[in-house]
Amino acid sequence: MLLWGSCTEKSPISDNPNDSDPPGEVYVLPVVVHVMHNGEEIGTGTNLSVERIERQIEILNEDYRRKEGTRGYNEHPDGGDTRIEFVLARQDPDGNPTNGIVRHKLVIEDLPENIPNTEYEQYGYFSFWDSERYINIWTAPYPEDFANLLLGKATGPDSDLPGDSLFQKPFDGGAEGIIINWAHFGESDLEGGHNLGRTLTHEMGHYLGLLHTWGTNECETNDYCEDTPAVDSVVRNSEPYIGCNGEEVMIANYMNYTPDRVMNVFTNDQIDRMHYVLENSPRRTSLLTSPGKDEVK
Ligand SMILES: [Zn+2]
């Protein structure tokens, strides 16, 4: 929006592009997708197409920005726009141009014996970018019968937030990030409730400091968010039901195991936790100034 001054000949003109932005900072985070595949052609099986990866990042942004006209929109009184956005990296760790996608044929026998037995360390041995500057996402080439059984996992931040000890933590200086079963990455015609790209929305929530809405399966402290109704066991249902204290469970929350089509809410308290992590946690706050977001000049 251009703001014209009035009356004087040399009216000041604001050409500040931020004038028409909604109030509040937008946090922009660079991601790299490491496609760990079985050697298929690009666009076949575990070697996911560029289009499917780009659409997944678009879905992530629809959900985190609560974009109108998308599945990520909600009008829940406690729901909010996280003001967090994600971009596929434009610059790799060496300063070269990239589309933010790395492909690696996974041959697990190639792992040296000294690599710790976690998937983060194993995939990270083959492909990992500095987590000070990038959010690492690996698509895992699990067998097809893992679909709907093993969806994804994520390491959590280092923080002084309540519930911090519940996160999976990386080894000191080790690989960290998000692992998504390739079958659940992006949109697909996969059978079952997890084919609309919300597995990444959920796992990114963990990476940025959110717990499951049921916490440690008790009504008292729960997920340390006042505006997510307490519930004392895993939430999978797609129909409303009653949790702790006679309150209706928020089945639409992204931090449940409910089907993708049901989810569309991050609450304001959840958003506060993510903002706190982005402003305070090592290897999260540094993402905000990462050159990985910028085009190579
Ligand atoms: Zn989870």
mmCIF file of C-alpha atoms and ligand atoms in Angstrom:
data_model
loop_
_atom_site.group_PDB
_atom_site.id
_atom_site.type_symbol
_atom_site.label_atom_id
_atom_site.label_comp_id
_atom_site.label_asym_id
_atom_site.label_seq_id
_atom_site.Cartn_x
_atom_site.Cartn_y
_atom_site.Cartn_z
ATOM 1 C CA MET A 1 0.000 0.000 0.000
ATOM 2 C CA LEU A 2 1.321 3.434 -0.868
ATOM 3 C CA LEU A 3 0.672 6.191 1.623
ATOM 4 C CA TRP A 4 0.375 9.617 0.062
ATOM 5 C CA GLY A 5 0.994 12.661 2.149
ATOM 6 C CA SER A 6 -1.379 15.516 1.592
ATOM 7 C CA CYS A 7 -1.221 19.061 0.272
ATOM 8 C CA THR A 8 2.476 19.713 -0.160
ATOM 9 C CA GLU A 9 4.093 19.386 -3.534
ATOM 10 C CA LYS A 10 6.792 17.044 -2.322
ATOM 11 C CA SER A 11 4.489 14.621 -0.599
ATOM 12 C CA PRO A 12 6.341 11.865 1.185
ATOM 13 C CA ILE A 13 5.623 8.512 -0.359
ATOM 14 C CA SER A 14 6.038 5.396 1.675
ATOM 15 C CA ASP A 15 7.204 2.536 -0.436
ATOM 16 C CA ASN A 16 7.784 0.335 2.549
ATOM 17 C CA PRO A 17 6.486 -3.090 1.413
ATOM 18 C CA ASN A 18 5.663 -3.962 5.018
ATOM 19 C CA ASP A 19 2.944 -1.338 5.240
ATOM 20 C CA SER A 20 0.249 -3.742 4.177
ATOM 21 C CA ASP A 21 1.505 -6.706 6.212
ATOM 22 C CA PRO A 22 -0.544 -7.784 9.199
ATOM 23 C CA PRO A 23 0.919 -6.660 12.497
ATOM 24 C CA GLY A 24 3.650 -8.812 13.984
ATOM 25 C CA GLU A 25 6.815 -10.385 12.777
ATOM 26 C CA VAL A 26 6.784 -13.400 10.496
ATOM 27 C CA TYR A 27 9.366 -16.039 11.355
ATOM 28 C CA VAL A 28 10.803 -17.559 8.179
ATOM 29 C CA LEU A 29 12.673 -20.844 8.572
ATOM 30 C CA PRO A 30 14.760 -22.627 5.912
ATOM 31 C CA VAL A 31 14.273 -26.370 5.481
ATOM 32 C CA VAL A 32 16.189 -29.014 3.586
ATOM 33 C CA VAL A 33 14.477 -32.234 2.512
ATOM 34 C CA HIS A 34 16.792 -35.232 2.311
ATOM 35 C CA VAL A 35 15.057 -37.874 0.201
ATOM 36 C CA MET A 36 16.489 -41.186 1.386
ATOM 37 C CA HIS A 37 15.399 -43.607 -1.321
ATOM 38 C CA ASN A 38 15.842 -47.136 -2.609
ATOM 39 C CA GLY A 39 17.292 -46.231 -5.991
ATOM 40 C CA GLU A 40 14.096 -45.714 -7.972
ATOM 41 C CA GLU A 41 13.747 -43.081 -10.698
ATOM 42 C CA ILE A 42 12.909 -39.599 -9.414
ATOM 43 C CA GLY A 43 9.135 -39.388 -8.944
ATOM 44 C CA THR A 44 8.751 -43.135 -8.378
ATOM 45 C CA GLY A 45 8.195 -44.877 -5.018
ATOM 46 C CA THR A 46 10.447 -43.618 -2.230
ATOM 47 C CA ASN A 47 12.293 -41.194 -4.559
ATOM 48 C CA LEU A 48 9.626 -38.500 -4.243
ATOM 49 C CA SER A 49 8.985 -35.986 -7.017
ATOM 50 C CA VAL A 50 9.919 -32.318 -6.692
ATOM 51 C CA GLU A 51 6.213 -31.454 -7.096
ATOM 52 C CA ARG A 52 5.187 -33.641 -4.169
ATOM 53 C CA ILE A 53 7.907 -32.116 -1.970
ATOM 54 C CA GLU A 54 7.012 -28.554 -2.952
ATOM 55 C CA ARG A 55 3.320 -29.229 -2.321
ATOM 56 C CA GLN A 56 4.185 -30.609 1.138
ATOM 57 C CA ILE A 57 5.992 -27.388 2.062
ATOM 58 C CA GLU A 58 3.019 -25.418 0.732
ATOM 59 C CA ILE A 59 0.681 -27.450 2.981
ATOM 60 C CA LEU A 60 2.977 -26.777 5.928
ATOM 61 C CA ASN A 61 2.633 -23.051 5.275
ATOM 62 C CA GLU A 62 -1.153 -23.261 4.804
ATOM 63 C CA ASP A 63 -1.389 -24.915 8.212
ATOM 64 C CA TYR A 64 1.073 -22.711 10.090
ATOM 65 C CA ARG A 65 -0.349 -19.504 8.580
ATOM 66 C CA ARG A 66 -4.000 -20.656 8.921
ATOM 67 C CA LYS A 67 -4.499 -19.635 5.324
ATOM 68 C CA GLU A 68 -8.019 -18.821 4.201
ATOM 69 C CA GLY A 69 -9.374 -21.047 1.452
ATOM 70 C CA THR A 70 -7.168 -23.996 2.468
ATOM 71 C CA ARG A 71 -7.582 -26.968 4.810
ATOM 72 C CA GLY A 72 -5.353 -25.119 7.270
ATOM 73 C CA TYR A 73 -7.953 -22.426 7.915
ATOM 74 C CA ASN A 74 -9.991 -22.483 11.114
ATOM 75 C CA GLU A 75 -12.267 -20.140 12.988
ATOM 76 C CA HIS A 76 -11.735 -21.755 16.372
ATOM 77 C CA PRO A 77 -11.809 -19.110 19.146
ATOM 78 C CA ASP A 78 -8.502 -20.423 20.545
ATOM 79 C CA GLY A 79 -6.919 -21.042 17.123
ATOM 80 C CA GLY A 80 -4.318 -18.768 15.612
ATOM 81 C CA ASP A 81 -1.957 -17.947 12.788
ATOM 82 C CA THR A 82 1.481 -19.041 14.027
ATOM 83 C CA ARG A 83 3.235 -16.420 11.869
ATOM 84 C CA ILE A 84 5.828 -19.113 11.130
ATOM 85 C CA GLU A 85 6.671 -19.884 7.497
ATOM 86 C CA PHE A 86 8.983 -22.391 5.870
ATOM 87 C CA VAL A 87 11.029 -22.125 2.696
ATOM 88 C CA LEU A 88 12.996 -24.789 0.884
ATOM 89 C CA ALA A 89 16.620 -23.672 1.214
ATOM 90 C CA ARG A 90 17.899 -21.527 -1.647
ATOM 91 C CA GLN A 91 21.526 -21.669 -0.587
ATOM 92 C CA ASP A 92 23.369 -24.778 0.573
ATOM 93 C CA PRO A 93 25.936 -24.843 3.426
ATOM 94 C CA ASP A 94 28.727 -24.056 0.941
ATOM 95 C CA GLY A 95 26.901 -21.006 -0.399
ATOM 96 C CA ASN A 96 25.840 -22.658 -3.650
ATOM 97 C CA PRO A 97 22.346 -22.371 -5.164
ATOM 98 C CA THR A 98 19.989 -25.250 -4.297
ATOM 99 C CA ASN A 99 16.326 -26.200 -4.546
ATOM 100 C CA GLY A 100 16.477 -27.404 -0.931
ATOM 101 C CA ILE A 101 16.196 -31.068 -1.917
ATOM 102 C CA VAL A 102 18.998 -33.623 -1.530
ATOM 103 C CA ARG A 103 18.630 -37.182 -2.800
ATOM 104 C CA HIS A 104 20.548 -40.131 -1.436
ATOM 105 C CA LYS A 105 20.189 -43.827 -2.196
ATOM 106 C CA LEU A 106 20.175 -45.441 1.228
ATOM 107 C CA VAL A 107 22.416 -48.492 1.574
ATOM 108 C CA ILE A 108 22.415 -49.179 5.274
ATOM 109 C CA GLU A 109 25.390 -51.564 4.943
ATOM 110 C CA ASP A 110 27.505 -48.525 4.032
ATOM 111 C CA LEU A 111 27.239 -47.228 7.616
ATOM 112 C CA PRO A 112 30.438 -47.388 9.651
ATOM 113 C CA GLU A 113 30.084 -49.436 12.825
ATOM 114 C CA ASN A 114 30.708 -46.476 15.114
ATOM 115 C CA ILE A 115 27.526 -44.635 14.071
ATOM 116 C CA PRO A 116 25.021 -44.622 16.952
ATOM 117 C CA ASN A 117 21.919 -46.692 16.393
ATOM 118 C CA THR A 118 19.388 -43.914 15.871
ATOM 119 C CA GLU A 119 17.786 -43.004 12.568
ATOM 120 C CA TYR A 120 18.812 -39.361 13.028
ATOM 121 C CA GLU A 121 22.478 -40.373 13.253
ATOM 122 C CA GLN A 122 22.192 -42.988 10.509
ATOM 123 C CA TYR A 123 20.427 -40.819 7.945
ATOM 124 C CA GLY A 124 22.474 -37.854 9.144
ATOM 125 C CA TYR A 125 25.708 -39.714 8.427
ATOM 126 C CA PHE A 126 24.711 -39.816 4.772
ATOM 127 C CA SER A 127 23.034 -36.432 4.500
ATOM 128 C CA PHE A 128 22.787 -33.632 7.075
ATOM 129 C CA TRP A 129 23.078 -29.845 6.944
ATOM 130 C CA ASP A 130 24.140 -27.740 9.925
ATOM 131 C CA SER A 131 21.098 -27.470 12.197
ATOM 132 C CA GLU A 132 22.157 -23.982 13.276
ATOM 133 C CA ARG A 133 21.073 -22.897 9.810
ATOM 134 C CA TYR A 134 18.597 -25.466 8.459
ATOM 135 C CA ILE A 135 15.734 -27.638 9.626
ATOM 136 C CA ASN A 136 16.654 -31.112 8.380
ATOM 137 C CA ILE A 137 13.770 -33.255 7.152
ATOM 138 C CA TRP A 138 14.469 -36.797 5.992
ATOM 139 C CA THR A 139 11.932 -38.877 4.104
ATOM 140 C CA ALA A 140 12.433 -42.471 5.217
ATOM 141 C CA PRO A 141 12.231 -45.312 2.662
ATOM 142 C CA TYR A 142 10.275 -47.621 4.948
ATOM 143 C CA PRO A 143 8.614 -50.711 3.480
ATOM 144 C CA GLU A 144 5.023 -50.187 2.346
ATOM 145 C CA ASP A 145 3.610 -52.192 5.248
ATOM 146 C CA PHE A 146 4.979 -49.556 7.676
ATOM 147 C CA ALA A 147 2.388 -47.110 6.329
ATOM 148 C CA ASN A 148 -0.097 -46.010 9.015
ATOM 149 C CA LEU A 149 2.097 -47.726 11.646
ATOM 150 C CA LEU A 150 5.194 -45.530 11.634
ATOM 151 C CA LEU A 151 4.380 -42.023 10.443
ATOM 152 C CA GLY A 152 7.199 -39.822 11.633
ATOM 153 C CA LYS A 153 9.353 -38.631 14.498
ATOM 154 C CA ALA A 154 11.224 -35.502 15.509
ATOM 155 C CA THR A 155 13.813 -34.320 17.964
ATOM 156 C CA GLY A 156 12.798 -31.462 20.242
ATOM 157 C CA PRO A 157 14.490 -28.205 21.166
ATOM 158 C CA ASP A 158 16.671 -27.455 24.196
ATOM 159 C CA SER A 159 14.607 -25.094 26.307
ATOM 160 C CA ASP A 160 13.545 -24.287 29.849
ATOM 161 C CA LEU A 161 9.905 -24.743 28.923
ATOM 162 C CA PRO A 162 7.899 -27.105 31.133
ATOM 163 C CA GLY A 163 7.815 -30.570 29.601
ATOM 164 C CA ASP A 164 11.211 -30.148 27.929
ATOM 165 C CA SER A 165 12.391 -33.506 29.278
ATOM 166 C CA LEU A 166 9.688 -35.258 27.246
ATOM 167 C CA PHE A 167 11.335 -34.436 23.921
ATOM 168 C CA GLN A 168 13.635 -36.790 22.032
ATOM 169 C CA LYS A 169 17.014 -35.077 22.142
ATOM 170 C CA PRO A 170 19.921 -35.394 19.712
ATOM 171 C CA PHE A 171 23.370 -36.463 20.832
ATOM 172 C CA ASP A 172 25.516 -33.501 21.807
ATOM 173 C CA GLY A 173 26.501 -31.951 18.482
ATOM 174 C CA GLY A 174 24.762 -34.790 16.656
ATOM 175 C CA ALA A 175 22.210 -34.951 13.885
ATOM 176 C CA GLU A 176 18.711 -33.663 14.636
ATOM 177 C CA GLY A 177 15.582 -32.995 12.680
ATOM 178 C CA ILE A 178 12.406 -34.634 11.470
ATOM 179 C CA ILE A 179 11.913 -38.063 9.902
ATOM 180 C CA ILE A 180 8.766 -38.698 7.857
ATOM 181 C CA ASN A 181 7.732 -42.023 6.368
ATOM 182 C CA TRP A 182 7.864 -41.313 2.617
ATOM 183 C CA ALA A 183 4.348 -42.719 2.252
ATOM 184 C CA HIS A 184 3.003 -39.949 4.525
ATOM 185 C CA PHE A 185 5.006 -37.095 3.017
ATOM 186 C CA GLY A 186 2.839 -34.726 0.980
ATOM 187 C CA GLU A 187 -0.517 -35.557 -0.552
ATOM 188 C CA SER A 188 -1.226 -38.977 -1.952
ATOM 189 C CA ASP A 189 -3.979 -41.546 -2.478
ATOM 190 C CA LEU A 190 -2.620 -43.692 0.356
ATOM 191 C CA GLU A 191 -5.324 -45.604 2.240
ATOM 192 C CA GLY A 192 -6.016 -44.500 5.799
ATOM 193 C CA GLY A 193 -6.281 -41.155 7.499
ATOM 194 C CA HIS A 194 -2.799 -39.738 6.938
ATOM 195 C CA ASN A 195 -2.491 -38.758 3.298
ATOM 196 C CA LEU A 196 -2.878 -34.961 3.327
ATOM 197 C CA GLY A 197 0.575 -33.938 4.513
ATOM 198 C CA ARG A 198 -0.253 -33.289 8.171
ATOM 199 C CA THR A 199 2.386 -35.690 9.526
ATOM 200 C CA LEU A 200 4.988 -33.006 8.850
ATOM 201 C CA THR A 201 2.777 -30.309 10.392
ATOM 202 C CA HIS A 202 2.632 -32.411 13.588
ATOM 203 C CA GLU A 203 6.329 -33.339 13.698
ATOM 204 C CA MET A 204 7.356 -29.742 13.039
ATOM 205 C CA GLY A 205 5.284 -28.867 16.105
ATOM 206 C CA HIS A 206 7.533 -31.143 18.184
ATOM 207 C CA TYR A 207 10.674 -29.676 16.584
ATOM 208 C CA LEU A 208 9.457 -26.218 17.653
ATOM 209 C CA GLY A 209 8.550 -27.197 21.210
ATOM 210 C CA LEU A 210 5.041 -28.698 21.301
ATOM 211 C CA LEU A 211 3.955 -31.821 23.149
ATOM 212 C CA HIS A 212 1.036 -34.105 22.332
ATOM 213 C CA THR A 213 -2.245 -32.730 23.649
ATOM 214 C CA TRP A 214 -2.378 -35.642 26.139
ATOM 215 C CA GLY A 215 1.111 -34.914 27.531
ATOM 216 C CA THR A 216 2.055 -37.824 29.758
ATOM 217 C CA ASN A 217 -1.451 -39.253 29.911
ATOM 218 C CA GLU A 218 -2.710 -37.375 32.926
ATOM 219 C CA CYS A 219 -5.193 -34.533 33.348
ATOM 220 C CA GLU A 220 -3.143 -32.213 35.524
ATOM 221 C CA THR A 221 -0.131 -30.745 33.687
ATOM 222 C CA ASN A 222 -0.905 -32.308 30.321
ATOM 223 C CA ASP A 223 0.731 -30.406 27.446
ATOM 224 C CA TYR A 224 1.333 -27.203 29.431
ATOM 225 C CA CYS A 225 -1.081 -25.298 27.222
ATOM 226 C CA GLU A 226 -4.122 -23.935 29.039
ATOM 227 C CA ASP A 227 -6.197 -23.541 25.906
ATOM 228 C CA THR A 228 -5.933 -27.151 24.715
ATOM 229 C CA PRO A 229 -8.531 -29.070 26.752
ATOM 230 C CA ALA A 230 -6.866 -31.679 28.976
ATOM 231 C CA VAL A 231 -7.127 -35.300 27.917
ATOM 232 C CA ASP A 232 -5.429 -38.274 29.545
ATOM 233 C CA SER A 233 -4.874 -40.657 26.651
ATOM 234 C CA VAL A 234 -3.910 -40.666 22.985
ATOM 235 C CA VAL A 235 -6.357 -38.750 20.776
ATOM 236 C CA ARG A 236 -7.092 -40.630 17.546
ATOM 237 C CA ASN A 237 -10.838 -40.144 17.158
ATOM 238 C CA SER A 238 -12.355 -38.125 14.370
ATOM 239 C CA GLU A 239 -15.622 -37.637 16.268
ATOM 240 C CA PRO A 240 -15.938 -35.302 19.287
ATOM 241 C CA TYR A 241 -15.781 -36.852 22.769
ATOM 242 C CA ILE A 242 -15.246 -35.809 26.377
ATOM 243 C CA GLY A 243 -11.809 -35.740 28.014
ATOM 244 C CA CYS A 244 -10.758 -34.525 31.478
ATOM 245 C CA ASN A 245 -12.988 -32.256 33.596
ATOM 246 C CA GLY A 246 -16.022 -32.880 31.382
ATOM 247 C CA GLU A 247 -14.449 -30.837 28.584
ATOM 248 C CA GLU A 248 -14.752 -31.737 24.928
ATOM 249 C CA VAL A 249 -11.434 -32.902 23.462
ATOM 250 C CA MET A 250 -10.016 -30.649 20.740
ATOM 251 C CA ILE A 251 -9.855 -33.309 18.030
ATOM 252 C CA ALA A 252 -8.837 -30.706 15.421
ATOM 253 C CA ASN A 253 -5.519 -29.973 17.118
ATOM 254 C CA TYR A 254 -2.456 -30.768 14.998
ATOM 255 C CA MET A 255 -0.713 -32.322 18.032
ATOM 256 C CA ASN A 256 -3.090 -35.317 18.053
ATOM 257 C CA TYR A 257 -3.002 -38.590 16.123
ATOM 258 C CA THR A 258 -6.359 -37.786 14.537
ATOM 259 C CA PRO A 259 -6.807 -38.190 10.758
ATOM 260 C CA ASP A 260 -5.291 -35.455 8.593
ATOM 261 C CA ARG A 261 -8.691 -34.292 7.354
ATOM 262 C CA VAL A 262 -9.792 -33.496 10.933
ATOM 263 C CA MET A 263 -6.801 -31.321 11.907
ATOM 264 C CA ASN A 264 -6.626 -27.557 11.489
ATOM 265 C CA VAL A 265 -5.802 -25.898 14.832
ATOM 266 C CA PHE A 266 -2.755 -24.612 16.643
ATOM 267 C CA THR A 267 -3.915 -22.717 19.734
ATOM 268 C CA ASN A 268 -2.571 -19.385 20.947
ATOM 269 C CA ASP A 269 -0.749 -21.058 23.862
ATOM 270 C CA GLN A 270 0.871 -23.528 21.494
ATOM 271 C CA ILE A 271 1.911 -20.621 19.287
ATOM 272 C CA ASP A 272 3.420 -18.870 22.323
ATOM 273 C CA ARG A 273 5.526 -21.971 23.057
ATOM 274 C CA MET A 274 6.813 -22.102 19.479
ATOM 275 C CA HIS A 275 7.647 -18.396 19.502
ATOM 276 C CA TYR A 276 9.456 -18.811 22.830
ATOM 277 C CA VAL A 277 11.580 -21.603 21.317
ATOM 278 C CA LEU A 278 12.308 -19.544 18.204
ATOM 279 C CA GLU A 279 13.445 -16.648 20.352
ATOM 280 C CA ASN A 280 15.445 -18.598 22.945
ATOM 281 C CA SER A 281 16.528 -22.101 21.952
ATOM 282 C CA PRO A 282 19.906 -22.950 20.464
ATOM 283 C CA ARG A 283 19.666 -24.187 16.867
ATOM 284 C CA ARG A 284 16.213 -22.638 16.548
ATOM 285 C CA THR A 285 16.765 -18.910 17.054
ATOM 286 C CA SER A 286 19.774 -19.035 14.704
ATOM 287 C CA LEU A 287 17.452 -20.205 11.914
ATOM 288 C CA LEU A 288 15.914 -16.731 11.801
ATOM 289 C CA THR A 289 19.101 -15.200 10.395
ATOM 290 C CA SER A 290 20.192 -18.172 8.316
ATOM 291 C CA PRO A 291 21.645 -17.333 4.891
ATOM 292 C CA GLY A 292 20.036 -20.587 3.724
ATOM 293 C CA LYS A 293 16.850 -18.602 2.971
ATOM 294 C CA ASP A 294 18.538 -16.181 0.614
ATOM 295 C CA GLU A 295 19.138 -16.516 -3.095
ATOM 296 C CA VAL A 296 22.812 -16.752 -3.942
ATOM 297 C CA LYS A 297 23.807 -13.327 -5.217
HETATM 298 ZN ZN ZN B 1 3.959 -36.743 17.909
#
